[in-house]
Coordinates of C-alpha atoms in Angstrom, one line a residue:
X87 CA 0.0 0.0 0.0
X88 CA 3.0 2.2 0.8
X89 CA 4.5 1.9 -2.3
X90 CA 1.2 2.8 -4.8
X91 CA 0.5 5.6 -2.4
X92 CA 4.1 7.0 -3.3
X93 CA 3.2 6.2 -7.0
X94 CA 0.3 7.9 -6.7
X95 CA 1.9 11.0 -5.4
X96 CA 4.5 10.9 -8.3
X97 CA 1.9 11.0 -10.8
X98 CA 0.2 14.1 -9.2
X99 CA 3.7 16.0 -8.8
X100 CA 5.7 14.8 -12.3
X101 CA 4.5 17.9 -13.9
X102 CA 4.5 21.4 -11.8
X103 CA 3.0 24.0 -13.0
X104 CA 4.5 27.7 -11.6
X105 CA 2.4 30.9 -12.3
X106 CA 4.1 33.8 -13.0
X107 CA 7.4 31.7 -14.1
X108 CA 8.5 33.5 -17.0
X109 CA 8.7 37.1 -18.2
X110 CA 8.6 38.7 -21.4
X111 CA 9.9 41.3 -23.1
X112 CA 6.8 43.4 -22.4
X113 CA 7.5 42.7 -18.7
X114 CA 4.4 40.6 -18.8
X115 CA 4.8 36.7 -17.4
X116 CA 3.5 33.2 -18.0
X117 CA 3.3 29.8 -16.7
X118 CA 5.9 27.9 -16.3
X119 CA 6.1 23.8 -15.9
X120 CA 9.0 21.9 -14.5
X121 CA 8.8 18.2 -14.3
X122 CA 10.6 15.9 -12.1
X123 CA 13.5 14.4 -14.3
X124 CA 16.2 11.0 -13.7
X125 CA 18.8 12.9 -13.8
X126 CA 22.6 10.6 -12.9
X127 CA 20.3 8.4 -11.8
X128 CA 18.3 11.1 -8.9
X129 CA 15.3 11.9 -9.3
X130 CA 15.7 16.0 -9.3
X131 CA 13.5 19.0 -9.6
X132 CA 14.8 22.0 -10.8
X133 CA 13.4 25.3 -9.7
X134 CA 16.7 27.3 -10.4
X135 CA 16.0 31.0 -11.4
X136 CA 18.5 30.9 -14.1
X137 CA 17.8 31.7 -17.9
X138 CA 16.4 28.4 -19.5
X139 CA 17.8 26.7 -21.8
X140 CA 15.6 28.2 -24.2
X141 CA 16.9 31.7 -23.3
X142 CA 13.8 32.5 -21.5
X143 CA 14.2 34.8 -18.2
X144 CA 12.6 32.8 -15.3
X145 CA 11.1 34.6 -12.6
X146 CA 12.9 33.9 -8.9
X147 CA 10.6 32.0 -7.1
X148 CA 10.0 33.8 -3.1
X149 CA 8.7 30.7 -2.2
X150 CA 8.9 26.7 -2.9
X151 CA 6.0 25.3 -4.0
X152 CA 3.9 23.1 -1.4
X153 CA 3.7 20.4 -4.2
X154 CA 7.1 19.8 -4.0
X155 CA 7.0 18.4 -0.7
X156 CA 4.4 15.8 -1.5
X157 CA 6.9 14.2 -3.7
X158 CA 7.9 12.0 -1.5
X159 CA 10.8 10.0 -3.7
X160 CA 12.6 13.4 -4.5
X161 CA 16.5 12.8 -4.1
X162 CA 17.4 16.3 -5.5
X163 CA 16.0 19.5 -5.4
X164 CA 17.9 23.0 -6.9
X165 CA 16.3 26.1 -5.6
X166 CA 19.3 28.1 -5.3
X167 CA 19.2 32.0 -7.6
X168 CA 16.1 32.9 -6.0
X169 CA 14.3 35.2 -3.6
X170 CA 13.6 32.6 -0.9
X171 CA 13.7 33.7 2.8
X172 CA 12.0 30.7 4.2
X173 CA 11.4 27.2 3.4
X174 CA 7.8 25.3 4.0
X175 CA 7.4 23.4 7.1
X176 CA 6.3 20.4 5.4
X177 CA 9.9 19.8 3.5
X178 CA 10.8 17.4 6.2
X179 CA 8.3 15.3 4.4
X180 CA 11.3 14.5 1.6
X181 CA 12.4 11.9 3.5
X182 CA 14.4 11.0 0.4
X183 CA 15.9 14.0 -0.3
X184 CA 20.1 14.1 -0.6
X185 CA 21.3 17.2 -2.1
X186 CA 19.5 20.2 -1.5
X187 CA 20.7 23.4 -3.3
X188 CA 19.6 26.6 -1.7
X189 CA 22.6 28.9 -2.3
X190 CA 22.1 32.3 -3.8
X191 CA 18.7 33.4 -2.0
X192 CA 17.6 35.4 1.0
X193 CA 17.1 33.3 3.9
X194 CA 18.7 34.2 6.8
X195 CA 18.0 31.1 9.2
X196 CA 18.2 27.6 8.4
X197 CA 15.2 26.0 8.8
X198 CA 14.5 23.6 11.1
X199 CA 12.4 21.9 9.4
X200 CA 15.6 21.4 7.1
X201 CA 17.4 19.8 9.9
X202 CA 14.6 16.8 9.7
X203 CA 15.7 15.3 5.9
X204 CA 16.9 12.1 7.5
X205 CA 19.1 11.3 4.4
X206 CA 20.7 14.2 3.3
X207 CA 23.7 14.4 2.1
X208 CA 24.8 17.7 0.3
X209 CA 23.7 21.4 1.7
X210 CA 24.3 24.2 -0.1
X211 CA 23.5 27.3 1.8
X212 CA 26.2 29.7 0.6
X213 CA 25.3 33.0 -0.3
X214 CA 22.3 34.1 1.9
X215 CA 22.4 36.2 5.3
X216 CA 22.4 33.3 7.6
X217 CA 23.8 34.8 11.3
X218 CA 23.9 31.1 12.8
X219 CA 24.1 27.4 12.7
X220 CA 21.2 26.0 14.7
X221 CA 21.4 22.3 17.1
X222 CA 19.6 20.8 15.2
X223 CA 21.6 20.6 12.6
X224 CA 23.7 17.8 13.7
X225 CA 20.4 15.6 13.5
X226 CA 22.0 15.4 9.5
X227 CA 23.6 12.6 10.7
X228 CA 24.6 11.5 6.9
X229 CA 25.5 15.1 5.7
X230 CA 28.9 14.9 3.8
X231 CA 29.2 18.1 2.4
X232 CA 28.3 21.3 3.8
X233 CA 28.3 24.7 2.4
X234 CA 27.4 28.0 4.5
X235 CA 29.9 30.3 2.5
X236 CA 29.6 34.2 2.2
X237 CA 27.3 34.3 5.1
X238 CA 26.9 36.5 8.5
X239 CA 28.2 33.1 10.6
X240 CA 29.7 34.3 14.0
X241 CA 30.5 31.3 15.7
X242 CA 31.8 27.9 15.0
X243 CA 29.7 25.8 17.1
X244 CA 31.3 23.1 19.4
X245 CA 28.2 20.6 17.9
X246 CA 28.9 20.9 14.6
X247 CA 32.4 18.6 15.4
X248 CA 30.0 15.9 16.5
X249 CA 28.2 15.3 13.0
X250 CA 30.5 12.6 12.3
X251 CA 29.9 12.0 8.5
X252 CA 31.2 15.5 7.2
X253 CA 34.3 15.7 4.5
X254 CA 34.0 18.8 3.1
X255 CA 33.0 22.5 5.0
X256 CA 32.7 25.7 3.3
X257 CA 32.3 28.7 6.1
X258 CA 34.4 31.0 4.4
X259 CA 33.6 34.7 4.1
X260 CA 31.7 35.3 7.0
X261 CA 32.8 36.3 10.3
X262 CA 33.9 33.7 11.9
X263 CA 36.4 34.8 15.1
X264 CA 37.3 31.5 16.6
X265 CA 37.7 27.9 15.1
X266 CA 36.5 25.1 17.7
X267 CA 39.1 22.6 19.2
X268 CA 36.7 19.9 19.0
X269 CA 37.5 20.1 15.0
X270 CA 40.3 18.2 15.8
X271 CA 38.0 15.1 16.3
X272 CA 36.2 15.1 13.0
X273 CA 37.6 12.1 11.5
X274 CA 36.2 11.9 8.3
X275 CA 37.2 15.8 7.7
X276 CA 39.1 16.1 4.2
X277 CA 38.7 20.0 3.7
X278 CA 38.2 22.9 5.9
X279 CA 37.5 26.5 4.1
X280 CA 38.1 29.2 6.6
X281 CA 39.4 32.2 4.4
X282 CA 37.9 35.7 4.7
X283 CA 37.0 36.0 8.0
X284 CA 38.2 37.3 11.2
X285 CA 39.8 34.8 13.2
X286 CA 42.5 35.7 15.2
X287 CA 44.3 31.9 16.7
X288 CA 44.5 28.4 14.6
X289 CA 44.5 25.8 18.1
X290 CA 47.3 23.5 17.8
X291 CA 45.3 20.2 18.4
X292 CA 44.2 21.0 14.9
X293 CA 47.4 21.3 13.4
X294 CA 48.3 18.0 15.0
X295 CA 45.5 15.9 14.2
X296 CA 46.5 17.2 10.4
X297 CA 50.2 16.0 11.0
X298 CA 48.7 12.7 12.0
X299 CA 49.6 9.7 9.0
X300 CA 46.0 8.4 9.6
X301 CA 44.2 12.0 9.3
X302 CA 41.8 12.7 6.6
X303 CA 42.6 16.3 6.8
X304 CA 44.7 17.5 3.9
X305 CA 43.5 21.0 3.2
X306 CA 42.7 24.3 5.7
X307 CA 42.5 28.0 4.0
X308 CA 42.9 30.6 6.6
X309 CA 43.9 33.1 4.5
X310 CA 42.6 36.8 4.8
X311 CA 41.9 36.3 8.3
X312 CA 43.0 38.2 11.7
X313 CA 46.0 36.2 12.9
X314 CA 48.6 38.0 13.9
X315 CA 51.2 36.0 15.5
X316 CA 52.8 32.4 14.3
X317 CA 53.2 30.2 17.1
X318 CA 57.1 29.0 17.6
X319 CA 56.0 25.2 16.6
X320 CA 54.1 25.9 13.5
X321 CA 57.2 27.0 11.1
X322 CA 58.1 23.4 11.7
X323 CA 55.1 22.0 11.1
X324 CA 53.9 23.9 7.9
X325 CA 56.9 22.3 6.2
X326 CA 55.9 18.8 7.1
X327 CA 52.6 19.1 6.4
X328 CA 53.9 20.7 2.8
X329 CA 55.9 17.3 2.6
X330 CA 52.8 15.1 3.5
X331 CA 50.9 17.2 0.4
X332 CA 48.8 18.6 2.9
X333 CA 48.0 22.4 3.1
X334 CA 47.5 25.1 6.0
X335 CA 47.1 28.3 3.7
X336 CA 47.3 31.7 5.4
X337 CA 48.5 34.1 3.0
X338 CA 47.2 37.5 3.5
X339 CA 47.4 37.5 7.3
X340 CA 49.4 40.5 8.8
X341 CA 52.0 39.1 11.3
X342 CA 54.0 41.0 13.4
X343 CA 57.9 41.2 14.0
X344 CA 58.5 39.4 17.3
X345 CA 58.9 42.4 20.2
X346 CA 62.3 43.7 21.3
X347 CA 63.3 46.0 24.1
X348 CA 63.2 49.1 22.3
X349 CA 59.9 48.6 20.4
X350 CA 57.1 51.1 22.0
X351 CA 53.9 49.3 22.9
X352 CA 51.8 51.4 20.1
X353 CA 54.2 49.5 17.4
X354 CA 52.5 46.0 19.2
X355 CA 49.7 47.3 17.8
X356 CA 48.7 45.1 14.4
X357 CA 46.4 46.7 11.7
X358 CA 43.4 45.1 10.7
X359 CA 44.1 42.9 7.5
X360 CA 42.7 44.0 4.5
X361 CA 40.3 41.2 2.6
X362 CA 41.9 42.7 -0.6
X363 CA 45.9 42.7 0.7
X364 CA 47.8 41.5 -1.9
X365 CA 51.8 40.7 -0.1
X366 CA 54.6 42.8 -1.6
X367 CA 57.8 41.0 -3.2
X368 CA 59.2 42.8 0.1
X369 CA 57.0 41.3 2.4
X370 CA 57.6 37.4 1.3
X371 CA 60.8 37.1 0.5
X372 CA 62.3 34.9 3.6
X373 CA 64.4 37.1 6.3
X374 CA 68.0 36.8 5.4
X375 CA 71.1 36.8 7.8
X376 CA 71.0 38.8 10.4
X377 CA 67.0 39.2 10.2
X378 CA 65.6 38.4 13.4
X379 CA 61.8 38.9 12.2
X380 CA 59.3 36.2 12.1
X381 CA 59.0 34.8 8.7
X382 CA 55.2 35.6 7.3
X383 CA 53.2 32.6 6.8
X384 CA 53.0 33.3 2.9
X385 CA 57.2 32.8 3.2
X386 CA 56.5 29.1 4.1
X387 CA 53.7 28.2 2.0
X388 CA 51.6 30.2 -0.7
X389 CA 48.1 29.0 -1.1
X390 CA 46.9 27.6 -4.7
X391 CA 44.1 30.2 -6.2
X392 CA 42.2 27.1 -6.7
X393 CA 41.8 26.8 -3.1
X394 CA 40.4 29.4 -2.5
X395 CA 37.3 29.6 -5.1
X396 CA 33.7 28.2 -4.0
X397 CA 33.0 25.8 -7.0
X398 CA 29.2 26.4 -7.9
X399 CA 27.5 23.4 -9.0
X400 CA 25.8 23.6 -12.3
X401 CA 21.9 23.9 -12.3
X402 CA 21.6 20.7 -14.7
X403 CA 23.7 18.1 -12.7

């Protein structure tokens, strides 16, 4: 009985019909049907704002149709380019749901009843105004991938450590000021994006666990952040990590000259680093004889661009 009412219900939701889904060149709109495609083997909706394929301008969508969530077999649904700024209660009722792409709107929670999809396993939320990771969240306990980039994030919730199944986490630009120890214990952690924020202290048990032969951490980016001071072990430890082809990027962070007795305490004081500092040739090259400065991060190890770019997904996966 189960099964043929889940039948039924894809029948009723294969074709979705959207009013006021396209607009014209007279700034008038029309209807617009999207249909529930196999797409790699998922079934996926697409209610992406983008221009069709057809070069038609879609109208951005402020809310997600409450059709959708009747389609109980859904396994991937693209909203992201839109003008959401909340999601229906009942889209805990996509019990089937694994990818979920929301970046690119206006939301500025995360809902909870997002945190109910028993069987996700890729978020995008990057680019909305979202000031907090909620509890709940770590009842995802399948989520892999995790995206919350260029967002209003504060904190980096001790919880978040806990959700056991996570290999990849974008929280880069927001404004993050601390980075939990407890990341330390995420052992299926492969990449950490921290860059563009305002963190001031990387904890060493994190740099350790990445020195470990067993870790599954090769990559962190804490570049562009507030750090101002490298800590006497991690000179030694960049360059093993950079023999283990593992990376702790932090190019663009200002770091002072250790303090002498001459130096006046204003000169202690360190400027707030600019997001858009680009280092001078006079500011990497390594100290030479004589120098008694702290070498900058950046003379250790230079980030790769790559690293630092939020690879979008494309709206027809």
């Amino acid at each position: 009985n189960r099964k043929m009412a889940v039948n039924e219900n894809e029948k009723v939701v294969q074709r979705i019909i959207l009013q006021n889904g396209y607009e014209s060149k007279t700034g008038e709109s029309s209807l617009r049907i999207v249909y529930v495609q196999d797409v790699n083997g998922k079934r996926t909706l697409d209610l992406y704002s983008g221009e069709d394929p057809g070069h038609k301008k879609r109208i951005p969508l402020k809310q997600i149709p409450s059709e959708v969530c009747d389609f109980v077999s859904l396994e991937r649904l693209w909203a992201s380019h839109n003008l959401l700024n909340c999601l229906p209660t009942q889209l805990s009722n996509l019990e089937n749901l694994k990818e979920l792409f929301l970046h690119h709107n206006n939301l500025k929670e995360i809902s909870l009843s997002l945190c109910k999809l028993p069987n996700l396993e890729i978020l995008w939320l990057g680019n909305n105004n979202i000031e907090r990771i909620p509890y709940e969240l770590q009842n995802l306990k399948y989520l892999k991938r995790l995206h919350l980039d260029n967002n209003l994030i504060v904190n980096f919730p001790d919880f978040l450590c806990s959700m056991s199944q996570l290999e990849i986490v974008y929280l880069n630009q927001n404004r993050l000021e601390n980075i939990s120890r407890e990341v330390a214990k995420m052992n299926s952690l492969r990449r950490l994006y921290l860059h563009n924020n305002r963190i001031r202290a990387l904890p060493r048990e994190l740099v350790d666990h990445m020195q470990k032969s067993d870790s599954q951490l090769t990559l962190i980016t804490l570049d562009h952040n507030d750090i101002v001071e490298i800590p006497p072990y991690l000179n030694q430890s960049l360059k093993e990590l950079a023999s283990m082809d593992r990376r702790l990027t932090l190019e663009g962070c200002k770091i002072l000259p250790p303090v002498t007795d001459n130096r006046k305490s204003s000169d202690m004081q360190a400027p707030r680093p600019s997001g858009s500092h680009t280092p001078q040739s006079s500011e990497v090259n390594s100290p030479g004889p004589g120098d008694t400065r702290m070498p900058r991060f950046s003379d250790i190890y230079a980030p790769n661009p790559s690293d630092l770019v939020t690879k979008q997904p494309s709206p027809n996966p």
